[in-house]
Amino acid sequence: MAKLASGRVTQKSSELLDKFNSSLLFDKKLYAEDIKGSIAHASMLEAQGILIKSELEDIISGLNKIKNEIENEEFVFDIADEDIHMAIEKRLTQLIGMSGKKLHTARSRNDQVALDFRLYVQKNTLKIKHLLLELEAVLLKIAKEHTNTLLPGMTHLQHAQPINFAYHILAYMSMFKRDIQRLESSYERNDFSPIGCAALAGTVYEIDRDFTAKALGFKEPTVNCLDTVSDRDFALDILYNISVIMMHISRLSEELILWSSSEFSFISLSDSYSTSSSIMPQKKNPDVPELLRGKSGRSYGNLISLLTVLKGLPLAYNKDMQEDKEGVFDSVDTALISIEILKEALNTMSVNKENMQKACEIGHLSATDLADYLVKKCGMAFRDAYKITGAIVVEAEKMGIDLSQMPFDIIKALAPCVKEDILKYLDLKNSMNARLSKGATSIKSTNEQINYFQKWLQEYITK
Ligand code: ARG
């Protein structure tokens, strides 16, 4: 196959090489970014007097025609063209002749691919952020409905202290808020235009990199061209950001799986987001959260893979870097569908308040309140109070009841200083509501957190 760029290499390449070397089958995903970048570059060339007006007009109409061809599936992709940049340039030259051959003046595929890929990453950083904001809105809605829904707070997956379900949901809102902030800071850090850096050393033409940066919506051009054509930190940023998002999604998914089991029965996923077993007709399986938990694996893999590709590369561009794209495409697609389906699964699940409440009555969740009572009201040292509380819990175990249901006289027999008001302190809802410190679980503190997130989300809507 005759190559568009057959300079030093004049012999036709082997089919095996084309197959091995080509990135076209995956980087065709960047066609819109490539065309957008080329239009900005050509416009700059014309503004600088390097192209004449009619040449620019030919280029723009040719590129728009190619865009239509690709979107209407009329474009012929030939792996011998190597990549999307060459494929589009070849077609442009077929369509408009000489002007097409001038498009590549003052640029190289090295800055071209750095631009296209960065545009893709920046666009999807915003897309993921918007989906996370929608997820946050669903979480906030659930939180508002459940400030009074008691839930056993756990450590080591053992019942620990009573909390409310809203408070638990707000923990996830906090995680996804940090994810949104991470995406925003990455967007800002990478808001620099690579185009005009050419192969590695800049160019002899009098180009205007501020022009292209502005035309493409970047804050400004990058500072050092040698770094620019070697840099894939922006790709690592999105891979890391997605890995953390997927880790958070995976932790929430794990809870959804546990909570929907018969042992917990705290929630039930809607039928439209559950699947059945092929053999056991009674089963309803939580495939959605299981897949979400499982998909974190590939996003971590993609991050490690690109870090490994980059770690030994000398400056500047090396073909190894062609291995940067598939993992990022995969992670982006994974994140987009994962956030979307998690949002839907949460939005349609039902919460079984009664079972959450019942579960709080197992495990003596107000034991800390008893110890705190002995410290505050009886003047005991915490360690002594801890010991006596332990003895009372053992008694409750023997009687087969929860501490919150313990008769006053039995508590008094073991801790003579207590007054009848101890029963109020042992009540589970009172225990939850006694935690009034900032960021704590009481309904009052939970409502403060809800207001905080509500205000934060509101700012995006009004932005
Ligand atoms: N397909 C290449 C990639 O994805 C484009 C850059 C090629 N540059 C080069 N000098 N061979 O990285």
mmCIF file of N, CA and C and ligand atoms in Angstrom, residues 21 23 26-27 82-85 108-110 113 232 317-319 321-325, ligand 1:
data_model
loop_
_atom_site.group_PDB
_atom_site.id
_atom_site.type_symbol
_atom_site.label_atom_id
_atom_site.label_comp_id
_atom_site.label_asym_id
_atom_site.label_seq_id
_atom_site.Cartn_x
_atom_site.Cartn_y
_atom_site.Cartn_z
ATOM 1 N N ASN A 21 1.371 -2.175 13.521
ATOM 2 C CA ASN A 21 1.717 -0.768 13.723
ATOM 3 C C ASN A 21 0.498 0.140 13.810
ATOM 4 N N SER A 23 -2.911 2.030 14.567
ATOM 5 C CA SER A 23 -3.789 2.313 15.719
ATOM 6 C C SER A 23 -5.168 2.733 15.235
ATOM 7 N N PHE A 26 -8.625 1.673 16.755
ATOM 8 C CA PHE A 26 -9.110 2.251 18.017
ATOM 9 C C PHE A 26 -9.036 3.774 18.040
ATOM 10 N N ASP A 27 -8.008 4.381 17.368
ATOM 11 C CA ASP A 27 -7.944 5.848 17.504
ATOM 12 C C ASP A 27 -8.895 6.576 16.562
ATOM 13 N N GLU A 82 -2.380 3.693 8.930
ATOM 14 C CA GLU A 82 -1.740 3.778 10.239
ATOM 15 C C GLU A 82 -2.629 4.327 11.348
ATOM 16 N N ASP A 83 -3.056 5.573 11.210
ATOM 17 C CA ASP A 83 -3.876 6.097 12.308
ATOM 18 C C ASP A 83 -4.900 7.098 11.761
ATOM 19 N N ILE A 84 -5.731 7.589 12.663
ATOM 20 C CA ILE A 84 -6.824 8.477 12.244
ATOM 21 C C ILE A 84 -6.286 9.772 11.626
ATOM 22 N N HIS A 85 -5.113 10.199 12.103
ATOM 23 C CA HIS A 85 -4.558 11.464 11.585
ATOM 24 C C HIS A 85 -4.196 11.322 10.103
ATOM 25 N N SER A 108 3.193 18.285 13.521
ATOM 26 C CA SER A 108 3.651 16.906 13.379
ATOM 27 C C SER A 108 2.545 16.034 13.949
ATOM 28 N N ARG A 109 2.593 14.744 13.665
ATOM 29 C CA ARG A 109 1.595 13.896 14.314
ATOM 30 C C ARG A 109 1.820 13.860 15.823
ATOM 31 N N ASN A 110 3.031 14.207 16.243
ATOM 32 C CA ASN A 110 3.317 14.150 17.684
ATOM 33 C C ASN A 110 2.522 15.188 18.473
ATOM 34 N N VAL A 113 -1.413 14.262 17.849
ATOM 35 C CA VAL A 113 -2.010 13.216 18.696
ATOM 36 C C VAL A 113 -2.091 13.701 20.143
ATOM 37 N N ARG A 232 2.005 12.479 28.953
ATOM 38 C CA ARG A 232 0.704 11.816 29.001
ATOM 39 C C ARG A 232 0.152 11.875 30.430
ATOM 40 N N TYR A 317 8.722 11.893 21.828
ATOM 41 C CA TYR A 317 7.739 10.871 21.445
ATOM 42 C C TYR A 317 8.421 9.546 21.119
ATOM 43 N N ASN A 318 7.861 8.476 21.613
ATOM 44 C CA ASN A 318 8.263 7.114 21.234
ATOM 45 C C ASN A 318 6.990 6.365 20.880
ATOM 46 N N LYS A 319 7.103 5.407 19.989
ATOM 47 C CA LYS A 319 5.894 4.723 19.518
ATOM 48 C C LYS A 319 5.212 3.942 20.630
ATOM 49 N N MET A 321 4.111 5.064 23.025
ATOM 50 C CA MET A 321 3.028 5.915 23.522
ATOM 51 C C MET A 321 1.706 5.697 22.799
ATOM 52 N N GLN A 322 1.769 5.005 21.676
ATOM 53 C CA GLN A 322 0.524 4.640 20.996
ATOM 54 C C GLN A 322 -0.315 3.695 21.875
ATOM 55 N N GLU A 323 0.359 3.064 22.835
ATOM 56 C CA GLU A 323 -0.343 2.158 23.770
ATOM 57 C C GLU A 323 -1.117 2.930 24.841
ATOM 58 N N ASP A 324 -1.157 4.253 24.729
ATOM 59 C CA ASP A 324 -1.800 5.060 25.780
ATOM 60 C C ASP A 324 -3.325 5.110 25.664
ATOM 61 N N LYS A 325 -3.853 4.778 24.469
ATOM 62 C CA LYS A 325 -5.259 5.145 24.237
ATOM 63 C C LYS A 325 -6.297 4.118 24.665
HETATM 64 N N1 ARG B 1 -0.680 6.768 16.062
HETATM 65 C C1 ARG B 1 0.319 7.483 16.793
HETATM 66 C C2 ARG B 1 -0.012 7.426 18.280
HETATM 67 O O1 ARG B 1 -1.099 7.121 18.592
HETATM 68 C C3 ARG B 1 0.370 8.903 16.356
HETATM 69 C C4 ARG B 1 1.665 9.563 16.555
HETATM 70 C C5 ARG B 1 2.651 9.026 15.623
HETATM 71 N N2 ARG B 1 3.861 9.774 15.582
HETATM 72 C C6 ARG B 1 4.956 9.251 15.058
HETATM 73 N N3 ARG B 1 5.999 9.985 15.037
HETATM 74 N N4 ARG B 1 4.986 8.035 14.592
HETATM 75 O O2 ARG B 1 0.811 7.687 19.112
#
